[in-house]
Amino acid sequence: GAGVSQSPRYKVAKRGQDVALRCDPISGHVSLFWYQQALGQGPEFLTYFQNEAQLDKSGLPSDRFFAERPEGSVSTLKIQRTQQEDSAVYLCASSYNLKGGQYFGPGTRLTVT
Amino acid sequence: GNSVTQMEGPVTLSEEAFLTINCTYTATGYPSLFWYVQYPGEGLQLLLKATKADDKGSNKGFEATYRKETTSFHLEKGSVQVSDSAVYFCALRLPFYSGAGSYQLTFGKGTKLSVIP
């Protein structure tokens, strides 16, 4: 069956550009998570949605990062005025509910030059 | 704060060797513990989990036992295959009564395993 998909898989941005990363969760999954994975590190939590409500954005590293899920399905992570330290793999995960396992997408590798 | 510490890699083993990847954690309360695997070019996949002390999670020949007394969740496999080559991540999730942040996963840094024929 269809898993979590993310696009683009790779993104190269010049410093200062804005980027938008898309996540398509598994159909029917209420919970959606974004994580950031720096090279050689484990994923780190960024933000969490329950349906369209963003219930936790405590992991977003700065106000340049913004996430939305307006209709409770597809989510977009936007990074404004990208910096080199934003280079990482951005992972999206979804789960049926909070107690369920989180299913991860393949990630978007962002490189800021 | 909550954290997960894994043994550093990379780990290189011959096919059919015994595998142990150590994982210890620091957390308040009684977290759920997970092992995720990331094969080259793919997303993270849940390998196994345990939700309470002394639980043993198992899948595809891999096992891990939740040891509250040593705050550990070591991953083991009796006989590895070339197809097991991947990066393995240990993770925890706080219990739901912990309140805010109890749904997010906290990961270790990952351990890269290479199995050679």
CSV table of N, CA and C in Angstrom, one decimal, chain A residues 9 35 37 41-43 45 56 98-100 102 104-105, chain B residues 36 38 41 43-44 89 93 96 103-105 107-109:
chain,number,residue,atom,x,y,z
A,9,ARG,N,12.7,15.0,-3.4
A,9,ARG,CA,13.6,14.1,-2.7
A,9,ARG,C,15.0,14.9,-2.4
A,35,TYR,N,10.6,16.0,11.3
A,35,TYR,CA,11.9,15.8,12.0
A,35,TYR,C,13.0,16.4,11.1
A,37,GLN,N,17.1,15.8,10.3
A,37,GLN,CA,18.2,14.9,10.5
A,37,GLN,C,19.5,15.5,9.9
A,41,GLN,N,23.7,12.3,12.4
A,41,GLN,CA,22.9,12.4,13.6
A,41,GLN,C,21.6,11.7,13.5
A,42,GLY,N,20.9,11.5,14.6
A,42,GLY,CA,19.6,11.0,14.6
A,42,GLY,C,18.6,12.1,14.3
A,43,PRO,N,17.4,11.7,13.9
A,43,PRO,CA,16.3,12.7,13.6
A,43,PRO,C,16.0,13.5,14.9
A,45,PHE,N,13.0,16.2,16.5
A,45,PHE,CA,11.6,16.6,16.4
A,45,PHE,C,11.6,18.1,16.0
A,56,ASP,N,2.2,21.3,18.5
A,56,ASP,CA,3.5,21.5,19.1
A,56,ASP,C,4.4,22.0,18.0
A,98,LEU,N,-2.0,8.9,18.2
A,98,LEU,CA,-0.8,9.2,19.0
A,98,LEU,C,-0.2,7.9,19.5
A,99,LYS,N,-0.9,6.9,19.8
A,99,LYS,CA,-0.3,5.7,20.3
A,99,LYS,C,0.2,4.8,19.3
A,100,GLY,N,-0.1,5.0,18.0
A,100,GLY,CA,0.3,4.2,17.0
A,100,GLY,C,1.8,4.4,16.6
A,102,GLN,N,4.9,5.4,14.3
A,102,GLN,CA,5.1,6.5,13.3
A,102,GLN,C,5.7,5.9,12.0
A,104,PHE,N,7.6,6.6,8.5
A,104,PHE,CA,8.4,7.7,8.0
A,104,PHE,C,8.4,7.7,6.4
A,105,GLY,N,8.5,8.9,5.9
A,105,GLY,CA,8.8,9.0,4.5
A,105,GLY,C,10.2,8.9,4.2
B,36,TYR,N,14.6,1.5,15.1
B,36,TYR,CA,14.3,1.8,13.7
B,36,TYR,C,15.5,1.4,12.8
B,38,GLN,N,17.2,2.0,8.8
B,38,GLN,CA,17.2,2.8,7.6
B,38,GLN,C,18.1,2.2,6.6
B,41,GLY,N,19.0,4.6,0.9
B,41,GLY,CA,18.0,5.3,0.0
B,41,GLY,C,16.6,5.2,0.4
B,43,GLY,N,13.4,5.3,3.7
B,43,GLY,CA,13.0,6.0,4.9
B,43,GLY,C,13.2,5.1,6.1
B,44,LEU,N,13.1,5.6,7.3
B,44,LEU,CA,13.1,4.9,8.6
B,44,LEU,C,12.0,3.9,8.6
B,89,PHE,N,18.7,2.9,14.4
B,89,PHE,CA,18.5,3.9,15.4
B,89,PHE,C,17.7,3.4,16.6
B,93,ARG,N,10.0,7.1,23.4
B,93,ARG,CA,8.9,8.0,23.4
B,93,ARG,C,8.3,8.0,24.9
B,96,PHE,N,2.2,8.7,27.7
B,96,PHE,CA,1.3,9.7,27.3
B,96,PHE,C,0.9,10.6,28.5
B,103,TYR,N,4.5,12.6,22.5
B,103,TYR,CA,4.3,11.9,21.3
B,103,TYR,C,5.5,11.9,20.4
B,104,GLN,N,6.5,12.8,20.7
B,104,GLN,CA,7.6,12.8,19.8
B,104,GLN,C,8.6,11.8,20.1
B,105,LEU,N,9.3,11.3,19.1
B,105,LEU,CA,10.4,10.3,19.3
B,105,LEU,C,11.7,11.1,19.5
B,107,PHE,N,15.7,10.2,19.3
B,107,PHE,CA,16.5,9.2,18.7
B,107,PHE,C,18.0,9.3,19.2
B,108,GLY,N,18.7,8.2,19.1
B,108,GLY,CA,20.1,8.2,19.2
B,108,GLY,C,20.7,8.6,17.8
B,109,LYS,N,22.0,8.6,17.8
B,109,LYS,CA,22.7,9.1,16.6
B,109,LYS,C,22.8,8.1,15.5
